[in-house]
N, CA and C of each residue as an Amber inpcrd file, in Angstrom:
protein
   645
  70.2830000 142.6170000-165.9290000  69.2430000 141.7830000-165.6510000
  67.9060000 142.0540000-166.2920000  67.7160000 143.4810000-166.3740000
  66.4220000 143.9210000-167.1810000  66.5380000 143.5610000-168.5740000
  67.6790000 143.6010000-169.2070000  67.7890000 143.2390000-170.5860000
  67.5540000 141.7010000-170.7840000  68.0930000 140.9030000-169.7620000
  67.8740000 139.4460000-169.8530000  66.3200000 139.1230000-169.6990000
  65.6900000 139.7730000-168.7560000  64.2490000 139.5060000-168.5740000
  63.4370000 139.8820000-169.8550000  63.7300000 141.0460000-170.4110000
  63.0510000 141.4180000-171.6190000  63.2610000 140.4760000-172.7750000
  64.5670000 139.9370000-172.9620000  64.7800000 139.0330000-173.9490000
  63.9950000 137.6780000-173.6970000  63.8860000 137.2430000-172.4660000
  63.2350000 135.9630000-172.2720000  61.7520000 136.1020000-172.5240000
  61.2100000 137.3340000-172.1580000  59.7560000 137.4910000-172.3190000
  59.2720000 137.8970000-173.6530000  60.2100000 138.4030000-174.5330000
  59.7480000 138.9520000-175.8240000  60.4650000 138.3740000-176.9700000
  61.5770000 137.6480000-176.9230000  62.3100000 137.1440000-177.9310000
  62.3470000 135.5700000-177.9340000  61.2820000 135.0240000-177.4740000
  61.1370000 133.5850000-177.3570000  60.1790000 133.1050000-178.3590000
  58.7770000 127.9860000-181.7590000  57.5030000 127.4900000-182.1170000
  56.6760000 127.1390000-180.8470000  55.5960000 126.8870000-180.8300000
  54.6590000 126.5420000-179.8010000  55.1530000 125.5370000-178.8150000
  55.0270000 125.6960000-177.5060000  55.6420000 124.8250000-176.5720000
  54.8510000 123.5650000-176.2330000  55.3560000 122.5030000-175.6030000
  54.6470000 121.4240000-175.1290000  53.9910000 121.7950000-173.8510000
  54.3940000 122.8390000-173.2090000  53.9720000 123.2400000-171.8750000
  52.5190000 123.8330000-171.9750000  51.7990000 123.9990000-170.8480000
  50.5190000 124.6400000-170.8720000  50.4690000 126.0010000-171.4220000
  49.4400000 126.3500000-172.1290000  49.2420000 127.6030000-172.7430000
  47.9940000 127.6080000-173.5880000  47.8650000 128.6290000-174.5140000
  46.6210000 128.7260000-175.3100000  46.6170000 127.8190000-176.5120000
  47.6890000 127.1350000-176.7240000  47.7640000 126.2020000-177.9480000
  46.9250000 125.0100000-177.7420000  45.9770000 124.6670000-178.5900000
  45.1780000 123.5280000-178.4620000  45.9750000 122.1930000-178.6620000
  45.7190000 121.2360000-177.8210000  46.3430000 119.9340000-178.0070000
  45.6860000 119.0850000-179.2390000  46.5140000 118.2950000-179.9330000
  45.9780000 117.4750000-181.0340000  45.0600000 116.5000000-180.4710000
  43.9800000 116.0490000-181.1510000  42.9850000 115.1760000-180.6430000
  43.6810000 113.8470000-180.1700000  43.4610000 113.4100000-178.9860000
  44.0720000 112.1730000-178.4750000  45.3610000 112.4150000-177.7490000
  45.9370000 113.5340000-177.9180000  47.2940000 113.7860000-177.3070000
  47.1750000 114.1410000-175.7100000  48.0280000 113.6110000-175.0040000
  48.0310000 113.8640000-173.5220000  49.2780000 114.5140000-173.0400000
  49.1800000 115.5800000-172.3170000  50.3170000 116.1630000-171.6930000
  50.1680000 116.1120000-170.1580000  51.1550000 115.6050000-169.4530000
  51.0740000 115.4510000-167.9980000  52.3550000 116.1450000-167.3240000
  52.1200000 116.7820000-166.3040000  53.2260000 117.4350000-165.4990000
  52.9660000 117.2810000-164.0290000  54.0180000 116.7240000-163.3880000
  53.8630000 116.5870000-161.9580000  55.2120000 117.0660000-161.2750000
  54.9960000 117.7860000-160.1610000  56.2120000 118.1790000-159.4710000
  55.9740000 118.3720000-157.9350000  56.9990000 118.3350000-157.1760000
  57.0030000 118.5970000-155.6810000  57.7970000 119.7030000-155.4430000
  57.4880000 120.4990000-154.3440000  58.2010000 121.6810000-153.9620000
  58.5560000 121.6010000-152.5220000  59.7260000 121.7330000-152.0620000
  60.2040000 121.6700000-150.7650000  60.0750000 122.9690000-150.0060000
  60.9140000 123.2620000-149.1500000  60.8710000 124.5310000-148.3440000
  60.0660000 124.4070000-147.0530000  59.7230000 125.4930000-146.4500000
  59.0160000 125.5540000-145.2650000  57.4750000 125.1630000-145.4520000
  57.0780000 125.2360000-146.6550000  55.6320000 124.8500000-146.9520000
  55.5550000 124.0080000-148.0990000  55.9740000 122.6860000-147.9760000
  56.0990000 121.8130000-149.1140000  54.6940000 121.5290000-149.6660000
  54.6510000 121.3700000-151.0200000  53.4420000 120.9620000-151.6250000
  53.7500000 120.2480000-153.0460000  52.6230000 119.7030000-153.5630000
  52.8140000 118.9810000-154.8300000  51.6270000 119.3030000-155.7080000
  51.9320000 119.0900000-157.1000000  50.9600000 119.3410000-158.0470000
  50.9580000 118.3500000-159.2110000  49.8400000 117.9620000-159.6910000
  49.6850000 117.1950000-160.8320000  48.7870000 117.8710000-161.8270000
  49.2280000 118.0520000-163.0670000  48.4840000 118.7510000-164.0510000
  48.4430000 117.9230000-165.3570000  47.2340000 117.8320000-166.0490000
  47.1230000 117.0660000-167.1550000  46.1570000 117.8180000-168.2210000
  46.5750000 117.6130000-169.5250000  45.7180000 118.1780000-170.6030000
  45.5750000 116.9910000-171.5860000  44.3420000 116.9250000-172.1900000
  44.0210000 115.9610000-173.1830000  43.2580000 116.6550000-174.3650000
  43.8430000 116.4090000-175.5440000  43.3240000 116.9550000-176.7740000
  41.9630000 116.3160000-177.1940000  40.9490000 117.1530000-177.4470000
  39.6690000 116.6290000-177.7790000  39.3360000 117.0160000-179.2350000
  38.1020000 116.6870000-179.6960000  37.6310000 117.1020000-181.0500000
  37.4990000 118.6750000-181.0510000  37.4500000 119.1220000-182.3960000
  37.1530000 120.5680000-182.6450000  38.1130000 121.5280000-181.8570000
  39.3810000 121.1010000-181.6860000  40.4300000 121.7940000-181.1670000
  40.1690000 122.1270000-179.6500000  39.3450000 121.4240000-178.9890000
  39.1330000 121.5090000-177.6150000  40.1990000 120.8920000-176.8270000
  40.4410000 121.4150000-175.6180000  41.4380000 120.8340000-174.6850000
  40.8290000 120.5890000-173.4140000  40.8170000 119.3780000-172.8770000
  40.2080000 119.2020000-171.5220000  41.3670000 118.9750000-170.4930000
  41.2420000 119.3740000-169.2670000  42.3210000 119.3720000-168.3470000
  41.8900000 118.9830000-166.8760000  42.8810000 118.5600000-166.1340000
  42.6590000 118.3380000-164.7410000  43.8840000 118.9230000-163.9150000
  43.6400000 119.6680000-162.9240000  44.6800000 120.2090000-162.1520000
  44.4320000 119.9310000-160.7090000  45.3930000 119.1470000-160.0720000
  45.3720000 118.6900000-158.7170000  46.5350000 119.3370000-157.9140000
  46.3590000 119.7760000-156.7370000  47.5930000 120.3060000-156.0270000
  47.2050000 120.5180000-154.5440000  48.1690000 120.5980000-153.6930000
  47.8620000 120.8080000-152.2760000  49.2180000 120.7910000-151.4750000
  49.0800000 121.3050000-150.2480000  50.0910000 121.4160000-149.2770000
  50.2610000 119.9620000-148.6850000  51.5210000 119.6190000-148.2300000
  51.8980000 118.2910000-147.8190000  51.8520000 118.2370000-146.3640000
  51.7950000 119.2720000-145.5740000  51.7630000 119.1290000-144.1520000
  51.1560000 120.4940000-143.5540000  50.8850000 120.3860000-142.2430000
  50.4140000 121.5540000-141.4650000  48.9380000 121.3580000-141.1680000
  48.4590000 121.9890000-140.0770000  47.0310000 121.9530000-139.8300000
  46.0790000 122.6650000-140.7400000  46.6490000 123.6260000-141.4370000
  45.7950000 124.4880000-142.3680000  46.0480000 123.9740000-143.9190000
  46.6720000 122.7880000-143.9210000  46.9570000 122.3240000-145.3590000
  45.7610000 122.2290000-146.1970000  45.7520000 122.6650000-147.3890000
  44.5790000 122.7280000-148.3130000  45.0240000 121.9500000-149.5460000
  43.9590000 121.2110000-150.0870000  44.1050000 120.5700000-151.3830000
  43.1730000 121.2190000-152.2520000  43.4560000 121.2340000-153.5370000
  42.6230000 121.8460000-154.5890000  42.5980000 120.9160000-155.7710000
  41.3030000 120.8840000-156.3690000  41.1820000 120.1090000-157.6770000
  40.3250000 120.8780000-158.5390000  40.6510000 120.8450000-159.8980000
  39.9720000 121.6690000-160.8390000  39.9000000 121.0020000-162.2220000
  38.7590000 120.7880000-162.7060000  38.6770000 120.2310000-164.1350000
  38.2750000 121.4750000-164.9950000  38.7720000 121.4300000-166.2250000
  38.6290000 122.6330000-167.0510000  38.4320000 122.2770000-168.5420000
  37.8610000 123.1410000-169.3010000  37.8190000 122.9990000-170.7440000
  38.3350000 124.3190000-171.4000000  39.2730000 124.1830000-172.3570000
  39.8990000 125.3060000-173.0230000  39.4860000 125.3310000-174.4460000
  38.9980000 126.4730000-174.9280000  38.5910000 126.6810000-176.2340000
  39.4300000 127.7360000-177.0210000  39.9970000 127.4710000-178.0500000
  40.8770000 128.4220000-178.8310000  39.9440000 129.5900000-179.3910000
  40.5440000 130.7920000-179.4020000  39.8370000 131.9610000-179.8780000
  40.7090000 132.5910000-181.0270000  40.0380000 132.7130000-182.2010000
  40.8990000 133.3220000-183.3720000  40.5980000 134.8700000-183.2930000
  41.1790000 135.5260000-182.3980000  40.8200000 136.9280000-182.2030000
  42.1680000 137.7580000-182.2280000  43.3400000 137.1440000-182.2940000
  44.5850000 137.8710000-182.3000000  45.3060000 137.6680000-183.5970000
  46.0850000 138.6350000-184.0480000  46.8480000 138.5300000-185.2450000
  47.9640000 137.5070000-185.1100000  48.3510000 136.7160000-186.0690000
  49.4170000 135.7920000-186.0960000  50.6600000 136.5170000-185.8640000
  51.5910000 135.9760000-185.0150000  51.6980000 134.6200000-184.6070000
  50.9770000 134.4420000-183.1950000  50.2730000 135.3750000-182.6470000
  49.7210000 135.3070000-181.3910000  48.4960000 134.2470000-181.4220000
  48.3140000 133.4540000-180.4020000  47.1790000 132.6270000-180.2030000
  46.5030000 132.8710000-178.8590000  45.2070000 132.7570000-178.8380000
  44.4510000 133.0160000-177.5930000  43.4640000 131.9400000-177.2910000
  43.0440000 131.8820000-176.1370000  42.0470000 130.7990000-175.6640000
  41.2970000 131.3460000-174.4560000  40.0720000 130.7970000-174.2850000
  39.2740000 131.0290000-173.1290000  39.1660000 129.7600000-172.3970000
  39.0010000 129.7220000-171.1020000  38.9200000 128.4940000-170.2910000
  37.8000000 128.5420000-169.2130000  37.1100000 127.5680000-169.0840000
  36.0870000 127.5200000-168.0930000  36.2540000 126.2360000-167.2800000
  36.0350000 126.3080000-166.0350000  36.3530000 125.0920000-165.1310000
  35.4220000 125.1260000-163.8770000  35.5020000 123.9320000-163.1020000
  34.8780000 123.7370000-161.9730000  35.6580000 122.9590000-161.0140000
  35.7440000 123.3260000-159.7670000  36.6780000 122.5090000-158.8780000
  36.1960000 122.7440000-157.4170000  37.1430000 122.3500000-156.5470000
  36.8410000 122.3950000-155.1110000  38.0960000 122.6040000-154.2880000
  38.0120000 123.4780000-153.3020000  39.0720000 123.7390000-152.3480000
  38.6990000 122.7240000-151.1200000  39.7370000 122.0360000-150.6820000
  39.4900000 121.1270000-149.5360000  40.4410000 121.3130000-148.4020000
  40.1810000 122.3580000-147.5170000  40.9660000 122.5740000-146.3500000
  40.8670000 121.4650000-145.3740000  41.9750000 121.1540000-144.7000000
  42.0080000 120.1320000-143.7710000  41.1150000 120.3290000-142.5790000
  41.0090000 121.6950000-142.1450000  40.3120000 122.0220000-140.9190000
  38.9760000 122.7420000-141.1840000  38.3880000 122.6920000-142.4180000
  37.1510000 123.3920000-142.7250000  36.4550000 122.6160000-143.7830000
  35.1980000 123.0860000-144.0540000  34.3450000 122.2450000-145.0800000
  34.8330000 122.6660000-146.4570000  34.6900000 121.7010000-147.4660000
  35.1400000 122.0230000-148.7800000  34.3790000 123.3310000-149.4160000
  35.0490000 124.0130000-150.3540000  34.3330000 125.0160000-151.0140000
  34.4460000 124.7320000-152.5490000  33.2230000 124.6520000-153.1250000
  33.2360000 124.4930000-154.6150000  33.4420000 125.8050000-155.3640000
  34.1550000 125.8220000-156.4260000  34.5210000 126.9280000-157.1090000
  34.1860000 126.8240000-158.6700000  33.8060000 127.8820000-159.2910000
  33.7120000 127.9170000-160.7770000  34.6950000 128.9650000-161.2210000
  35.3220000 128.6470000-162.3980000  36.4270000 129.5290000-162.8120000
  36.1680000 129.8850000-164.3160000  36.8620000 131.0150000-164.5890000
  36.8410000 131.5550000-166.0090000  38.1570000 132.1830000-166.1750000
  38.8620000 131.8960000-167.3260000  40.0450000 132.4760000-167.6550000
  40.3820000 132.7340000-169.1110000  41.3870000 133.5060000-169.3620000
  41.8260000 133.6570000-170.6690000  43.3940000 133.5900000-170.7830000
  43.8770000 133.1700000-171.9090000  45.3780000 133.0810000-172.1320000
  45.6800000 133.5570000-173.4780000  47.0110000 133.8470000-173.6800000
  47.4340000 134.3120000-174.9450000  48.9700000 133.9600000-174.9540000
  49.4440000 133.7100000-176.1040000  50.8740000 133.4010000-176.2690000
  51.3620000 133.3260000-177.7560000  52.5910000 133.2040000-177.9630000
  53.0940000 133.1230000-179.3150000  54.4760000 132.3580000-179.2450000
  54.8530000 131.8860000-180.3370000  56.1020000 131.2510000-180.4860000
  57.1420000 132.0510000-181.3690000  58.3490000 131.7310000-181.1210000
  59.4210000 132.4970000-181.8090000  60.4810000 131.5040000-182.3080000
  61.2520000 131.9560000-183.3110000  62.5110000 131.3240000-183.6600000
  63.5640000 132.4440000-183.4670000  64.6630000 132.0680000-182.7580000
  65.7170000 132.9920000-182.4850000  67.1130000 132.3690000-182.8560000
  68.1350000 133.0420000-182.7500000  69.5190000 132.4930000-182.9790000
  69.8650000 131.5570000-181.9930000  69.2720000 131.6550000-180.7650000
  69.5070000 130.7250000-179.7050000  68.6890000 129.4960000-179.6440000
  67.5700000 129.5130000-180.5580000  66.6990000 128.3000000-180.7080000
  65.2800000 128.7710000-180.5860000  64.3660000 127.8190000-180.7660000
  62.9070000 128.1120000-180.6690000  62.5490000 128.4160000-179.2880000
  61.5140000 129.2340000-179.1250000  60.9060000 129.5080000-177.8470000
  59.4690000 130.0260000-177.8580000  59.0550000 130.5330000-176.7080000
  57.6780000 130.9380000-176.6380000  57.4400000 131.8310000-175.4660000
  56.3360000 132.5780000-175.3610000  55.9240000 133.3730000-174.2120000
  54.4220000 133.2120000-174.1130000  53.8820000 133.0660000-172.9230000
  52.4990000 132.8160000-172.6760000  52.0410000 133.6100000-171.4320000
  50.8120000 134.0560000-171.4240000  50.2460000 134.8780000-170.3390000
  48.9250000 134.2680000-170.0560000  48.4460000 134.2470000-168.8240000
  47.1000000 133.8060000-168.3900000  46.6050000 134.5650000-167.2460000
  45.2640000 134.7940000-167.1930000  44.5300000 135.3370000-166.1140000
  43.3600000 134.4890000-165.8340000  42.9900000 134.2940000-164.5430000
  41.8680000 133.4310000-164.1360000  41.2270000 133.9260000-162.8770000
  39.9280000 133.8710000-162.8850000  39.1840000 134.2310000-161.6710000
  38.3220000 132.9160000-161.2590000  38.3830000 132.6310000-159.9110000
  37.7180000 131.5200000-159.3960000  36.8080000 132.0340000-158.2960000
  35.4530000 131.9140000-158.5030000  34.4580000 132.2940000-157.4560000
  33.8560000 131.1640000-156.8240000  33.6430000 131.4030000-155.4990000
  33.0480000 130.3140000-154.6990000  31.5900000 130.1420000-155.1530000
  31.1000000 128.9840000-155.3300000  29.7840000 128.6840000-155.7700000
  28.7070000 129.1450000-154.8650000  28.9790000 129.1260000-153.4990000
  27.9750000 129.5610000-152.5050000  28.2240000 130.9680000-151.9450000
  29.2210000 131.7050000-152.5370000  29.5810000 133.0060000-152.1650000
  30.1440000 133.3060000-150.8000000  30.5410000 132.0030000-150.1250000
  31.0290000 132.2060000-148.7070000  32.6310000 132.4610000-148.7110000
  33.3070000 132.4920000-149.8650000  34.6970000 132.6720000-149.8720000
  35.0000000 133.7680000-150.8650000  36.0570000 134.5790000-150.7200000
  36.4130000 135.6130000-151.6680000  36.8930000 135.0520000-153.0300000
  36.6630000 135.7880000-154.0090000  37.0480000 135.3470000-155.3500000
  38.5800000 135.2920000-155.3530000  39.0560000 134.1590000-155.9990000
  40.5090000 134.0350000-156.1860000  40.9900000 134.4400000-157.5440000
  41.9320000 135.2990000-157.6210000  42.5210000 135.7730000-158.8760000
  43.9380000 135.2600000-159.1020000  44.1830000 134.7380000-160.2690000
  45.5950000 134.1740000-160.5590000  45.9750000 134.7980000-161.8720000
  47.3900000 135.0230000-161.9230000  47.9650000 135.5650000-163.1240000
  49.3000000 134.8670000-163.3200000  49.7090000 134.6160000-164.4970000
  50.9440000 134.0390000-164.7660000  51.5860000 134.5270000-166.0410000
  52.9320000 134.6150000-166.1180000  53.6020000 134.9390000-167.3560000
  54.8650000 133.9510000-167.3920000  54.9450000 133.2200000-168.4770000
  55.9910000 132.2390000-168.6140000  56.6560000 132.4490000-169.9960000
  57.9490000 132.3930000-169.9660000  58.7110000 132.4290000-171.1770000
  59.7510000 131.2750000-171.2230000  59.9100000 130.7570000-172.3240000
  60.9100000 129.5690000-172.5000000  61.7000000 129.5770000-173.8140000
  62.7520000 128.9860000-173.8470000  63.5640000 128.8480000-174.9230000
  64.3350000 127.5290000-174.9750000  64.4900000 126.9110000-176.1610000
  65.2200000 125.7450000-176.1930000  66.6420000 125.9740000-176.9400000
  67.6450000 126.2010000-175.9940000  68.9760000 126.5420000-176.5290000
  69.7770000 125.4630000-177.1330000  69.3930000 124.1860000-176.7980000
  70.1230000 123.0580000-177.4200000  69.1460000 121.7850000-177.4060000
  69.4970000 120.8300000-178.2690000  68.6330000 119.7070000-178.3260000
  68.5110000 119.0520000-176.9760000  67.2180000 118.8080000-176.6530000
  66.8660000 118.0890000-175.3570000  66.7770000 119.1090000-174.0990000
  67.1190000 120.3990000-174.2830000  67.1880000 121.2870000-173.1870000
  66.1910000 122.4360000-173.3480000  65.5440000 122.7870000-172.2820000
  64.5690000 123.8800000-172.2520000  64.8390000 124.7000000-170.9920000
  64.8540000 125.9440000-171.1700000  64.9890000 126.9910000-170.0000000
  63.8170000 127.8300000-169.9530000  63.2070000 127.9560000-168.7230000
  61.9790000 128.7090000-168.5840000  62.1020000 129.7460000-167.4600000
  61.3760000 130.8040000-167.5680000  61.3150000 131.8000000-166.4960000
  59.7860000 132.0640000-166.3290000  59.1840000 131.8740000-165.0960000
  57.8150000 132.0410000-164.7980000  57.5820000 132.9750000-163.7280000
  56.5990000 133.8790000-163.8840000  56.1080000 134.6990000-162.7100000
  54.6670000 134.3820000-162.4690000  54.3650000 134.1850000-161.2050000
  53.0270000 133.7640000-160.9250000  52.4820000 134.5230000-159.6940000
  51.2630000 134.9720000-159.7440000  50.6400000 135.8210000-158.7400000
  49.2900000 135.2470000-158.3730000  48.9530000 135.2150000-157.1270000
  47.6240000 134.8310000-156.6800000  47.0660000 135.7930000-155.5750000
  45.8180000 136.2220000-155.6860000  45.1980000 137.1020000-154.7140000
  43.8320000 136.4950000-154.3120000  43.6630000 136.5010000-153.0310000
  42.3690000 135.9390000-152.4650000  42.0030000 136.8010000-151.2370000
  41.1020000 137.7010000-151.2870000  40.7840000 138.5220000-150.1790000
  42.0580000 139.4250000-149.8320000  42.5700000 139.4200000-148.6440000
  43.6680000 140.2720000-148.1560000  44.9600000 139.5530000-148.4450000
  44.9810000 138.2710000-149.0030000  46.2410000 137.5920000-149.1610000
  46.6630000 137.6550000-150.6260000  47.8510000 138.0070000-150.7980000
  48.4570000 138.1040000-152.1630000  49.8590000 137.5060000-152.1340000
  50.1570000 136.6990000-153.0510000  51.4240000 136.1070000-153.1620000
  51.9760000 136.1770000-154.5770000  53.3930000 136.3840000-154.7310000
  53.9730000 136.4310000-155.9390000  55.2190000 135.4540000-155.9310000
  55.3460000 134.6980000-156.9620000  56.4190000 133.7790000-157.1120000
  57.1330000 133.9010000-158.3520000  58.4650000 133.8930000-158.3440000
  59.2830000 133.7940000-159.5770000  59.9120000 132.5040000-159.5560000
  59.8270000 131.7620000-160.8180000  60.2340000 130.4000000-160.8470000
  61.1030000 130.1390000-162.1220000  62.4100000 130.2210000-162.0360000
  63.2160000 129.7570000-163.1210000  63.3570000 128.2790000-163.1490000
  63.3730000 127.7000000-164.2890000  63.2820000 126.1800000-164.3850000
  64.1970000 125.7620000-165.5670000  64.8340000 124.6080000-165.3650000
  65.6310000 123.9630000-166.5150000  64.9320000 122.5720000-166.7180000
  64.8460000 122.2810000-167.9490000  64.1420000 121.0070000-168.3760000
  64.9820000 120.1860000-169.2280000  65.2090000 118.8930000-168.9220000
  66.1250000 118.0780000-169.7780000  65.2630000 116.7860000-170.2480000
  65.3340000 116.5110000-171.5240000  64.6440000 115.3770000-172.0620000
  65.3650000 114.0830000-171.6800000  64.6310000 113.1690000-171.1160000
  65.1480000 111.8830000-170.7020000  64.6670000 110.6780000-171.3990000
  64.4980000 110.8430000-172.7170000  64.0800000 109.7520000-173.5000000
  62.6750000 109.2880000-173.1850000  62.3820000 107.9990000-173.0810000
  61.0910000 107.5400000-172.8000000  60.5590000 107.7960000-171.4250000
  61.3940000 108.2040000-170.5300000  60.8580000 108.5830000-169.2230000
  60.0580000 109.8430000-169.2300000  60.5010000 110.8050000-170.0840000
  59.7870000 112.0750000-170.1070000  60.8770000 113.1710000-170.0670000
  60.4410000 114.3200000-169.5050000  61.4560000 115.4900000-169.3380000
  61.5650000 115.7900000-167.8550000  62.7170000 115.7250000-167.4010000
  63.0380000 115.9490000-165.9600000  63.1480000 117.6070000-165.7950000
  62.4470000 118.0920000-164.7950000  62.3740000 119.6050000-164.5800000
  63.0050000 119.7890000-163.1620000  63.8250000 120.7810000-163.1560000
  64.5290000 121.2490000-161.8530000  64.4970000 122.7680000-161.8070000
  63.7870000 123.2770000-160.7370000  63.7170000 124.7250000-160.6840000
  63.7420000 125.2000000-159.2460000  63.6000000 126.4850000-159.1480000
  63.5940000 127.1170000-157.7860000  62.4400000 128.0750000-157.7540000
  61.6390000 128.1060000-156.6870000  60.4630000 128.9280000-156.4690000
  61.0620000 130.1070000-155.5080000  60.9370000 131.3330000-155.9510000
  61.4160000 132.4380000-155.1080000  60.2550000 133.3130000-154.7340000
  59.9460000 133.4720000-153.5020000  58.7840000 134.1950000-152.9410000
  59.2090000 134.9860000-151.7540000  58.2990000 135.6960000-151.0890000
  58.6090000 136.3510000-149.8910000  58.9620000 135.4040000-148.7600000
  58.6740000 134.1660000-148.8360000  58.9150000 133.0840000-147.8200000
  60.4530000 132.4870000-148.0400000  60.9880000 132.9590000-149.1040000
  62.3980000 132.4670000-149.4390000  62.4340000 131.6220000-150.6360000
  63.5090000 130.7760000-150.8060000  63.6490000 129.9440000-151.9600000
  63.3030000 128.5440000-151.6190000  62.6720000 127.8130000-152.5670000
  62.3690000 126.4550000-152.4480000  62.6230000 125.6310000-153.6380000
  63.1740000 124.4530000-153.5640000  63.4950000 123.6870000-154.7170000
  62.3040000 122.9890000-155.2830000  62.2030000 122.9710000-156.6280000
  61.1810000 122.2060000-157.2790000  61.7740000 121.1420000-158.0850000
  61.1320000 119.9360000-158.0390000  61.5660000 118.8580000-158.8740000
  60.3640000 118.1720000-159.4800000  60.3260000 117.9930000-160.8720000
  59.1650000 117.4370000-161.5060000  59.4950000 116.7350000-162.7550000
  58.4710000 116.0890000-163.3370000  58.6530000 115.3960000-164.5510000
  57.4240000 115.6930000-165.4420000  57.6970000 115.9610000-166.7360000
  56.6820000 116.2560000-167.7660000  56.7940000 115.1680000-168.9050000
  55.5830000 114.8530000-169.4690000  55.6540000 113.8940000-170.4790000
  54.3670000 114.0070000-171.4640000  54.6020000 113.7880000-172.6900000
  53.6390000 113.7700000-173.7250000  53.3120000 112.3590000-174.0820000
  51.9750000 111.9100000-174.3500000  51.6400000 110.6160000-174.7250000
  50.9510000 110.6180000-176.0150000
């Protein structure tokens, strides 16, 4: 298992998925999925390529049930940084958003993040690995800073197929969560790419079903 994880994270060209790679001007990438389990939630993520290699984005998500259900929205701007040796790519990201708890007042947040990644060609197919760190501070200082980190690796072993392994961590005050998310993606022609995965955390396993598409 340790050899498999190492291969996925270090032996994986640039992906269509989110990462430090800038979108071509006018290109749109959209990803939406729902997660089941004891705490179901949904997410909609989009990136739009702008001029000067800038990428604009919108990230919406939230719990689907429960008295403490929270929704989040964040708009961001990603700027590529030419600071790493090839084939590594890096970017810095700034954003502004809002937490919208069902039973409390909304909290505005400003965010700053960095990401890095690289693409590979292997005997099994093209792949990539990407890492990201982000801090989100409450604009009025009434809520603790939220820290998030992610590491995602993917490979395309056959035409139309993508296999990913992602690790995601979030810390806010005394609350910390870590999720491991293996995902299989299948190209479905004009519909987009169907994504099927499992989220593994201390709360157990939950099924994820989503759709990704480029325009």
